[in-house]
Amino acid sequence: MDKMEKSVVSKVSEVATKTTKPTPAAPADGTLLTEEEILKMSDKDYMNEAQLAFFKARLQALERELLKNAGETTEHLRETVLVPDPADRATIEEEHALELRTRDRERKLLKKVQQSIASIDAGEYGWCEETGEPIGIPRLLARPTATLSLEAQQRRELKQKLYGD
């Protein structure tokens, strides 16, 4: 019985050590890195605290912008303009439809942004979900919400093209 308890305790501590990662913090002096500084860093510095702080700040700024746009759309759609001309009315309705489609895309992006921020907090940001390899700084700078490495994304797109969704 005692042997089994020790085994369970050691397994629990082993799992805890493997799954808990340090929470990223801002650099000591409080300044964020620039894109150029991040690109110049070596591979061994990949997803260090300074890089994670940079990407978290970038994602949070994007999140604020998306939420601000959503609020502006809500206000814009509340403004009712009564136009007697059917052509003008159709134009206004088409503009509203376009704005709503744009906000729907932004809503989906907002969800990805929030998931990326959560993955930073969990210490999993910057690593491919499929292969576990680094996604890469250039790809994350271009698309901060990327969850797959370039190769894994290409494989997924090829598979979708060949077999459909």
Backbone as a chain_set.jsonl record, in Angstrom:
{"seq": "MDKMEKSVVSKVSEVATKTTKPTPAAPADGTLLTEEEILKMSDKDYMNEAQLAFFKARLQALERELLKNAGETTEHLRETVLVPDPADRATIEEEHALELRTRDRERKLLKKVQQSIASIDAGEYGWCEETGEPIGIPRLLARPTATLSLEAQQRRELKQKLYGD", "coords": {"N": [[0.826, -1.188, 0.0], [1.895, 1.269, 0.843], [3.896, 1.541, -1.03], [2.432, 1.915, -3.368], [1.193, 4.386, -2.861], [3.431, 6.114, -2.841], [4.202, 5.836, -5.48], [2.024, 6.97, -6.86], [2.137, 9.597, -5.859], [4.636, 10.377, -6.852], [4.126, 10.257, -9.597], [2.147, 12.226, -9.853], [3.586, 14.516, -9.095], [5.443, 14.468, -11.138], [3.853, 14.901, -13.428], [2.868, 17.423, -12.76], [5.222, 18.908, -12.85], [5.883, 18.745, -15.533], [3.712, 19.962, -16.795], [3.353, 22.515, -15.753], [4.303, 25.71, -16.561], [6.483, 28.539, -16.493], [4.954, 31.687, -15.894], [4.785, 34.215, -18.276], [6.48, 37.325, -18.019], [6.8, 40.894, -18.146], [9.682, 42.514, -19.587], [12.503, 43.335, -17.477], [13.061, 46.105, -17.369], [10.692, 47.12, -18.224], [10.161, 47.903, -20.83], [9.042, 47.181, -24.14], [10.13, 44.903, -26.669], [11.211, 45.592, -30.047], [10.096, 44.789, -33.408], [12.337, 44.372, -35.004], [14.349, 43.841, -33.114], [13.397, 41.453, -32.054], [13.494, 39.779, -34.293], [16.241, 39.634, -34.627], [17.087, 38.08, -32.53], [18.456, 35.021, -31.207], [17.825, 31.504, -31.94], [17.763, 30.092, -29.551], [16.636, 31.822, -27.787], [13.976, 31.698, -28.245], [10.63, 32.4, -27.691], [11.019, 33.581, -25.16], [10.625, 35.468, -22.069], [10.559, 38.209, -22.764], [9.865, 38.179, -25.495], [7.36, 36.942, -25.344], [6.0, 38.875, -23.868], [6.001, 40.961, -25.716], [4.39, 39.881, -27.814], [2.032, 39.455, -26.398], [1.296, 42.076, -25.72], [0.902, 43.079, -28.298], [-1.244, 41.484, -29.174], [-3.192, 42.185, -27.279], [-3.578, 44.876, -27.934], [-4.674, 44.584, -30.484], [-6.999, 43.238, -29.763], [-8.325, 45.249, -28.272], [-8.754, 47.105, -30.344], [-10.471, 45.659, -32.053], [-12.698, 45.34, -30.385], [-13.413, 48.009, -30.067], [-14.133, 48.68, -32.697], [-16.383, 47.05, -32.963], [-18.115, 48.257, -31.148], [-18.435, 50.742, -32.38], [-19.744, 49.982, -34.72], [-22.15, 49.043, -33.688], [-23.221, 51.437, -32.674], [-23.393, 52.857, -35.085], [-25.261, 51.363, -36.538], [-27.509, 51.791, -35.051], [-28.256, 54.332, -35.651], [-30.826, 55.517, -37.371], [-31.756, 56.217, -40.573], [-34.135, 57.678, -42.428], [-34.973, 57.336, -45.656], [-36.588, 58.389, -48.481], [-36.196, 57.557, -51.127], [-36.003, 54.569, -52.915], [-33.639, 53.515, -54.061], [-31.57, 54.812, -52.691], [-32.13, 53.862, -50.153], [-31.639, 51.149, -50.531], [-28.91, 51.242, -51.002], [-27.955, 52.103, -48.518], [-28.764, 49.929, -46.934], [-27.197, 47.93, -48.102], [-24.647, 48.831, -47.428], [-24.807, 48.545, -44.656], [-25.076, 45.759, -44.504], [-22.601, 44.965, -45.525], [-20.924, 46.051, -43.569], [-21.746, 44.547, -41.361], [-20.937, 41.976, -42.165], [-18.195, 42.359, -42.181], [-17.751, 42.86, -39.445], [-18.507, 40.388, -38.457], [-16.442, 38.752, -39.366], [-14.41, 39.966, -37.92], [-15.263, 39.325, -35.376], [-14.795, 36.59, -35.288], [-12.025, 36.675, -35.53], [-11.43, 38.013, -33.167], [-12.038, 36.054, -31.285], [-9.976, 34.215, -31.831], [-7.798, 35.816, -31.156], [-8.193, 36.158, -28.41], [-7.899, 33.491, -27.619], [-5.227, 33.151, -28.239], [-4.015, 34.916, -26.448], [-4.697, 33.628, -24.091], [-3.217, 31.301, -24.482], [-0.658, 32.318, -24.264], [-0.647, 33.034, -21.589], [-0.838, 30.485, -20.562], [1.567, 29.478, -21.238], [2.014, 28.248, -23.681], [2.194, 29.45, -26.108], [3.335, 30.087, -29.438], [4.154, 27.624, -30.256], [3.684, 24.896, -32.417], [0.524, 23.422, -32.735], [0.106, 20.97, -33.867], [2.592, 19.657, -34.409], [4.313, 20.386, -32.381], [6.585, 21.812, -32.745], [8.525, 24.895, -33.04], [6.645, 27.723, -34.145], [7.659, 29.963, -35.318], [9.206, 33.135, -35.457], [8.979, 35.093, -37.635], [6.556, 34.249, -38.855], [4.739, 34.522, -36.74], [4.879, 37.25, -36.344], [3.696, 38.144, -38.68], [1.189, 36.905, -38.512], [-0.183, 36.935, -35.656], [-1.96, 35.223, -34.399], [-1.488, 32.671, -35.199], [-1.516, 29.137, -35.027], [-0.326, 26.969, -36.02], [2.67, 25.664, -37.471], [4.339, 26.821, -40.454], [4.733, 24.712, -42.277], [2.989, 22.726, -41.274], [0.56, 24.059, -41.587], [0.467, 24.311, -44.358], [0.287, 21.583, -45.055], [-2.223, 21.017, -43.928], [-3.893, 22.71, -45.451], [-3.51, 21.63, -48.004], [-4.568, 19.082, -47.634], [-7.236, 19.791, -47.116], [-7.876, 20.876, -49.568], [-7.662, 18.648, -51.227], [-9.399, 16.722, -50.064], [-11.57, 18.089, -49.104], [-13.521, 19.741, -46.532]], "CA": [[0.0, 0.0, 0.0], [2.787, 2.412, 0.948], [4.602, 1.621, -2.304], [1.5, 2.457, -4.342], [1.028, 5.813, -2.564], [4.632, 6.808, -3.3], [4.172, 5.824, -6.938], [1.021, 7.952, -7.264], [2.664, 10.912, -5.525], [5.709, 10.712, -7.788], [3.512, 10.509, -10.9], [1.47, 13.52, -9.771], [4.592, 15.574, -9.125], [6.047, 14.437, -12.466], [2.906, 15.561, -14.318], [2.836, 18.835, -12.39], [6.451, 19.568, -13.314], [5.859, 18.822, -16.984], [2.639, 20.799, -17.315], [3.393, 23.896, -15.308], [5.368, 26.494, -17.179], [6.507, 29.847, -15.874], [4.114, 32.703, -16.494], [5.634, 35.247, -18.836], [6.395, 38.656, -17.423], [7.404, 41.924, -18.97], [11.105, 42.668, -19.321], [12.81, 43.978, -16.197], [12.969, 47.56, -17.428], [9.315, 47.476, -18.557], [9.998, 48.269, -22.236], [8.805, 46.057, -25.032], [11.052, 44.777, -27.781], [10.697, 45.954, -31.365], [10.119, 43.659, -34.333], [13.721, 44.161, -35.441], [15.076, 43.195, -32.019], [12.922, 40.072, -31.943], [14.009, 39.039, -35.444], [17.682, 39.454, -34.466], [17.37, 37.156, -31.429], [18.829, 33.669, -31.634], [16.805, 30.461, -31.766], [17.691, 29.636, -28.157], [15.813, 32.787, -27.058], [12.61, 31.594, -28.753], [9.518, 32.537, -26.742], [11.432, 33.977, -23.814], [9.661, 36.372, -21.435], [10.467, 39.466, -23.509], [9.093, 37.925, -26.709], [5.968, 36.697, -24.952], [5.426, 40.173, -23.474], [5.787, 41.685, -26.966], [3.23, 39.333, -28.513], [0.838, 39.685, -25.582], [0.93, 43.486, -25.897], [0.375, 43.227, -29.66], [-2.561, 40.843, -29.209], [-4.115, 42.981, -26.477], [-3.897, 46.074, -28.726], [-5.583, 44.124, -31.525], [-8.268, 42.947, -29.094], [-8.97, 46.543, -27.988], [-9.197, 47.687, -31.61], [-11.637, 44.903, -32.525], [-13.838, 45.676, -29.525], [-13.8, 49.394, -30.375], [-14.843, 48.617, -33.974], [-17.703, 46.458, -32.725], [-18.924, 49.288, -30.515], [-18.762, 51.76, -33.388], [-20.746, 49.41, -35.611], [-23.42, 49.038, -32.958], [-23.719, 52.821, -32.679], [-23.705, 53.235, -36.456], [-26.489, 50.689, -36.964], [-28.64, 52.362, -34.299], [-28.658, 55.565, -36.317], [-31.764, 55.191, -38.435], [-31.941, 57.288, -41.543], [-35.283, 57.398, -43.277], [-34.753, 57.89, -46.983], [-37.749, 58.011, -49.303], [-35.795, 56.961, -52.398], [-35.67, 53.144, -52.759], [-32.245, 53.254, -54.432], [-30.754, 55.259, -51.559], [-32.39, 52.93, -49.056], [-30.929, 49.911, -50.869], [-27.482, 51.513, -50.812], [-27.713, 52.128, -47.076], [-28.889, 48.55, -46.454], [-26.032, 47.188, -48.581], [-23.521, 49.273, -46.59], [-24.985, 47.897, -43.354], [-24.789, 44.331, -44.668], [-21.149, 44.847, -45.658], [-20.345, 46.323, -42.255], [-22.028, 43.396, -40.499], [-20.055, 40.868, -42.585], [-16.853, 42.692, -41.691], [-17.737, 42.659, -37.994], [-18.57, 38.947, -38.2], [-15.064, 38.272, -39.537], [-13.645, 40.474, -36.783], [-15.684, 38.565, -34.194], [-14.044, 35.334, -35.339], [-10.626, 37.019, -35.24], [-11.369, 38.341, -31.737], [-11.992, 34.772, -30.567], [-8.617, 33.685, -31.998], [-6.901, 36.688, -30.392], [-8.371, 35.814, -27.0], [-7.293, 32.173, -27.426], [-3.773, 33.335, -28.272], [-3.636, 35.531, -25.167], [-4.803, 32.555, -23.098], [-2.092, 30.377, -24.658], [0.514, 32.987, -23.703], [-0.761, 32.882, -20.134], [-0.615, 29.077, -20.23], [2.941, 29.119, -21.603], [1.988, 27.379, -24.852], [2.182, 30.283, -27.316], [4.497, 30.018, -30.308], [4.477, 26.228, -30.571], [2.707, 24.293, -33.323], [-0.414, 22.507, -32.075], [0.154, 19.659, -34.514], [3.897, 19.007, -34.346], [5.041, 20.78, -31.186], [7.765, 22.576, -33.144], [8.311, 26.346, -33.033], [5.932, 28.285, -35.291], [8.613, 30.869, -35.956], [8.963, 34.561, -35.209], [8.422, 35.814, -38.79], [5.142, 33.879, -39.052], [3.948, 35.11, -35.656], [4.79, 38.694, -36.581], [2.719, 38.333, -39.752], [-0.118, 36.432, -38.04], [0.034, 36.619, -34.234], [-2.891, 34.205, -33.905], [-1.15, 31.385, -35.82], [-1.379, 28.015, -34.092], [0.392, 25.912, -36.725], [3.864, 26.079, -38.207], [4.06, 27.013, -41.872], [4.644, 23.399, -42.924], [1.756, 22.075, -40.822], [-0.556, 24.786, -42.203], [0.448, 23.922, -45.77], [-0.252, 20.217, -45.113], [-3.663, 21.083, -43.646], [-4.575, 23.313, -46.605], [-3.467, 20.66, -49.102], [-5.536, 18.04, -47.284], [-8.568, 20.362, -47.313], [-8.08, 21.033, -51.007], [-7.835, 17.326, -51.818], [-10.506, 15.949, -49.5], [-12.632, 18.956, -48.617], [-13.549, 19.905, -45.065]], "C": [[0.866, 1.246, 0.0], [3.522, 2.636, -0.369], [3.712, 2.254, -3.378], [1.301, 3.961, -4.125], [2.214, 6.609, -3.073], [4.647, 6.899, -4.821], [3.204, 6.884, -7.459], [1.533, 9.367, -7.012], [3.761, 11.316, -6.502], [5.158, 11.004, -9.181], [2.835, 11.875, -10.924], [2.486, 14.651, -9.837], [5.286, 15.63, -10.48], [5.151, 15.165, -13.465], [2.87, 17.057, -14.025], [4.068, 19.562, -12.899], [6.433, 19.724, -14.83], [4.822, 19.811, -17.492], [2.686, 22.239, -16.837], [4.597, 24.592, -15.914], [5.348, 27.873, -16.539], [5.621, 30.831, -16.625], [4.998, 33.816, -17.023], [5.416, 36.589, -18.151], [7.048, 39.64, -18.368], [8.895, 41.992, -18.668], [11.336, 43.512, -18.071], [12.656, 45.489, -16.259], [11.59, 48.043, -17.889], [9.109, 47.874, -20.014], [9.797, 47.012, -23.069], [9.835, 46.075, -26.15], [10.4, 45.296, -29.056], [10.745, 44.715, -32.248], [11.55, 43.337, -34.759], [14.523, 43.439, -34.361], [14.682, 41.728, -31.884], [13.474, 39.224, -33.088], [15.505, 38.755, -35.32], [18.042, 38.44, -33.379], [17.67, 35.757, -31.961], [17.69, 32.676, -31.352], [16.678, 30.002, -30.32], [16.863, 30.586, -27.297], [14.337, 32.692, -27.437], [11.594, 31.533, -27.614], [10.009, 32.752, -25.309], [10.435, 35.011, -23.283], [9.469, 37.663, -22.232], [9.651, 39.286, -24.789], [7.623, 37.696, -26.392], [5.278, 38.003, -24.558], [5.121, 41.001, -24.724], [4.516, 41.199, -27.655], [1.942, 39.538, -27.705], [0.37, 41.121, -25.729], [0.318, 43.714, -27.276], [-1.04, 42.638, -29.761], [-3.595, 41.635, -28.412], [-4.509, 44.259, -27.21], [-4.887, 45.717, -29.834], [-6.966, 43.838, -30.94], [-9.025, 44.245, -28.793], [-9.526, 47.179, -29.259], [-10.451, 46.987, -32.132], [-12.878, 45.225, -31.696], [-14.338, 47.091, -29.788], [-14.592, 49.427, -31.678], [-16.248, 48.056, -33.805], [-18.636, 47.478, -32.096], [-19.343, 50.366, -31.493], [-19.83, 51.25, -34.348], [-22.113, 49.412, -34.951], [-24.035, 50.433, -32.965], [-24.16, 53.228, -34.077], [-25.019, 52.614, -36.914], [-27.718, 51.213, -36.22], [-29.135, 53.656, -34.924], [-29.569, 55.187, -37.483], [-31.959, 56.417, -39.314], [-33.099, 56.872, -42.444], [-35.091, 58.117, -44.605], [-35.914, 57.453, -47.859], [-37.371, 57.291, -50.601], [-35.387, 55.502, -52.198], [-34.204, 52.825, -53.104], [-31.312, 53.67, -53.298], [-30.898, 54.315, -50.376], [-31.64, 51.624, -49.286], [-29.422, 50.077, -50.666], [-27.131, 51.477, -49.334], [-27.781, 50.715, -46.505], [-27.692, 47.704, -46.879], [-24.79, 47.553, -47.766], [-23.6, 48.627, -45.212], [-24.648, 46.416, -43.43], [-23.28, 44.1, -44.771], [-20.465, 45.058, -44.307], [-20.572, 45.151, -41.3], [-21.167, 42.183, -40.875], [-18.634, 41.104, -42.083], [-16.756, 42.439, -40.196], [-17.819, 41.189, -37.637], [-17.18, 38.326, -38.35], [-14.201, 38.717, -38.359], [-14.006, 39.738, -35.496], [-14.934, 37.238, -34.128], [-12.575, 35.568, -35.024], [-10.455, 37.321, -33.754], [-11.286, 37.06, -30.901], [-10.594, 34.164, -30.645], [-7.608, 34.499, -31.191], [-6.982, 36.335, -28.913], [-7.795, 34.433, -26.691], [-5.774, 32.277, -27.408], [-3.277, 33.95, -26.972], [-3.68, 34.475, -24.063], [-3.642, 31.567, -23.24], [-0.779, 30.998, -24.186], [0.512, 32.807, -22.191], [-0.491, 31.442, -19.691], [0.805, 28.622, -20.573], [3.032, 28.24, -22.827], [2.071, 28.152, -26.158], [3.471, 30.106, -28.115], [4.897, 28.617, -30.712], [3.343, 25.63, -31.395], [1.831, 23.292, -32.564], [-0.277, 21.086, -32.615], [1.478, 18.931, -34.266], [4.673, 19.312, -33.068], [6.313, 21.56, -31.476], [7.484, 24.071, -33.065], [7.587, 26.811, -34.293], [6.856, 29.22, -36.059], [8.216, 32.323, -35.775], [8.401, 35.276, -36.439], [6.935, 35.508, -39.027], [4.27, 34.51, -37.971], [3.85, 36.626, -35.787], [3.755, 38.989, -37.654], [1.309, 37.965, -39.301], [0.033, 35.999, -36.589], [-0.894, 35.544, -33.672], [-2.603, 32.822, -34.477], [-0.973, 30.31, -34.744], [-0.619, 26.85, -34.723], [1.646, 26.485, -37.38], [3.492, 26.179, -39.681], [3.872, 25.672, -42.583], [3.348, 22.677, -42.546], [0.535, 22.738, -41.453], [-0.668, 24.415, -43.684], [-0.11, 22.509, -45.937], [-1.766, 20.227, -44.903], [-4.426, 21.649, -44.834], [-4.599, 22.365, -47.794], [-4.488, 19.552, -48.867], [-6.969, 18.54, -47.5], [-8.879, 20.495, -48.797], [-8.375, 19.692, -51.669], [-9.118, 16.641, -51.356], [-11.681, 16.783, -49.045], [-12.592, 19.021, -47.116], [-13.978, 18.643, -44.465]], "O": [[0.608, 2.181, -0.758], [3.746, 3.776, -0.778], [4.188, 3.037, -4.2], [1.248, 4.725, -5.089], [2.034, 7.668, -3.675], [5.056, 7.915, -5.385], [3.529, 7.615, -8.395], [1.377, 10.242, -7.863], [3.815, 12.467, -6.935], [5.658, 11.891, -9.873], [2.939, 12.601, -11.913], [2.28, 15.633, -10.549], [5.677, 16.706, -10.931], [5.64, 15.962, -14.266], [2.844, 17.869, -14.95], [3.974, 20.71, -13.334], [6.915, 20.727, -15.356], [5.036, 20.442, -18.527], [2.097, 23.11, -17.479], [5.736, 24.139, -15.801], [4.297, 28.329, -16.089], [5.553, 30.802, -17.854], [5.867, 34.313, -16.307], [4.301, 36.931, -17.758], [7.768, 39.249, -19.287], [9.326, 41.568, -17.596], [10.479, 44.295, -17.664], [12.173, 46.099, -15.305], [11.346, 49.248, -17.94], [7.978, 48.159, -20.406], [10.307, 45.937, -22.75], [10.345, 47.13, -26.528], [9.178, 45.423, -29.128], [11.358, 43.71, -31.886], [11.927, 42.17, -34.861], [15.291, 42.526, -34.664], [15.527, 40.868, -31.632], [13.877, 38.081, -32.877], [15.991, 37.753, -35.844], [19.185, 37.988, -33.314], [17.194, 35.367, -33.027], [16.738, 32.974, -30.631], [15.604, 29.568, -29.902], [16.431, 30.216, -26.206], [13.533, 33.515, -27.0], [11.702, 30.713, -26.702], [9.472, 32.171, -24.365], [9.499, 35.384, -23.99], [8.348, 38.154, -22.36], [8.837, 40.144, -25.13], [6.745, 38.199, -27.092], [4.108, 38.211, -24.878], [4.09, 41.671, -24.783], [3.664, 42.002, -28.035], [0.879, 39.77, -28.282], [-0.83, 41.367, -25.851], [-0.66, 44.448, -27.414], [-1.923, 43.241, -30.371], [-4.748, 41.743, -28.827], [-5.66, 44.686, -27.119], [-5.831, 46.464, -30.092], [-7.983, 44.16, -31.553], [-10.229, 44.329, -29.033], [-10.629, 47.725, -29.257], [-11.383, 47.643, -32.598], [-13.975, 45.366, -32.238], [-15.541, 47.348, -29.741], [-15.606, 50.118, -31.768], [-17.192, 48.534, -34.433], [-19.809, 47.562, -32.46], [-20.473, 50.851, -31.444], [-20.72, 52.002, -34.744], [-23.115, 49.745, -35.583], [-25.227, 50.592, -33.229], [-25.194, 53.877, -34.235], [-25.806, 53.264, -37.602], [-28.84, 51.09, -36.711], [-30.294, 54.035, -34.749], [-29.116, 54.602, -38.466], [-32.285, 57.504, -38.838], [-33.042, 55.85, -43.127], [-35.053, 59.346, -44.664], [-36.192, 56.258, -47.963], [-38.158, 56.496, -51.114], [-34.506, 55.223, -51.384], [-33.606, 51.945, -52.486], [-30.365, 52.951, -52.981], [-29.926, 54.006, -49.687], [-31.072, 51.056, -48.353], [-28.746, 49.154, -50.211], [-26.123, 50.888, -48.944], [-26.946, 50.341, -45.681], [-27.222, 46.86, -46.116], [-23.976, 46.686, -47.449], [-22.583, 48.208, -44.66], [-24.009, 45.874, -42.529], [-22.747, 43.16, -44.181], [-19.539, 44.33, -43.95], [-19.686, 44.806, -40.518], [-20.718, 41.447, -39.997], [-17.96, 40.183, -41.623], [-15.774, 41.861, -39.73], [-17.261, 40.771, -36.622], [-16.789, 37.473, -37.553], [-13.372, 37.957, -37.859], [-13.156, 39.549, -34.626], [-14.494, 36.812, -33.06], [-11.946, 34.764, -34.336], [-9.455, 36.932, -33.15], [-10.543, 37.002, -29.922], [-10.081, 33.656, -29.648], [-6.675, 33.942, -30.612], [-5.957, 36.225, -28.24], [-7.253, 34.227, -25.605], [-5.108, 31.573, -26.648], [-2.235, 33.552, -26.452], [-2.801, 34.434, -23.202], [-3.138, 31.054, -22.242], [0.121, 30.279, -23.754], [1.533, 32.473, -21.59], [0.015, 31.204, -18.594], [1.198, 27.505, -20.236], [4.032, 27.544, -23.006], [2.021, 27.543, -27.227], [4.557, 29.989, -27.547], [5.876, 28.435, -31.435], [2.17, 25.844, -31.091], [2.335, 22.429, -31.846], [-0.517, 20.116, -31.897], [1.489, 17.741, -33.952], [5.591, 18.574, -32.711], [7.041, 21.929, -30.554], [6.323, 24.476, -33.026], [7.887, 26.34, -35.39], [6.837, 29.264, -37.289], [7.051, 32.692, -35.918], [7.422, 36.011, -36.305], [6.156, 36.401, -39.359], [3.172, 34.984, -38.263], [2.85, 37.22, -35.386], [3.018, 39.97, -37.556], [0.343, 38.635, -39.667], [0.34, 34.84, -36.312], [-0.644, 35.012, -32.59], [-3.384, 31.895, -34.267], [-0.365, 30.545, -33.7], [-0.306, 25.867, -34.052], [1.672, 27.646, -37.79], [2.45, 25.678, -40.1], [2.958, 25.516, -43.393], [2.69, 22.087, -43.403], [-0.422, 22.053, -41.815], [-1.77, 24.227, -44.199], [-0.891, 22.258, -46.855], [-2.503, 19.537, -45.607], [-5.486, 21.136, -45.192], [-5.594, 22.3, -48.516], [-5.187, 19.136, -49.79], [-7.816, 17.804, -48.006], [-10.007, 20.256, -49.229], [-9.224, 19.599, -52.555], [-9.837, 16.051, -52.162], [-12.701, 16.229, -48.635], [-11.721, 18.42, -46.488], [-14.076, 18.542, -43.242]]}, "num_chains": 1, "name": "protein.A"}
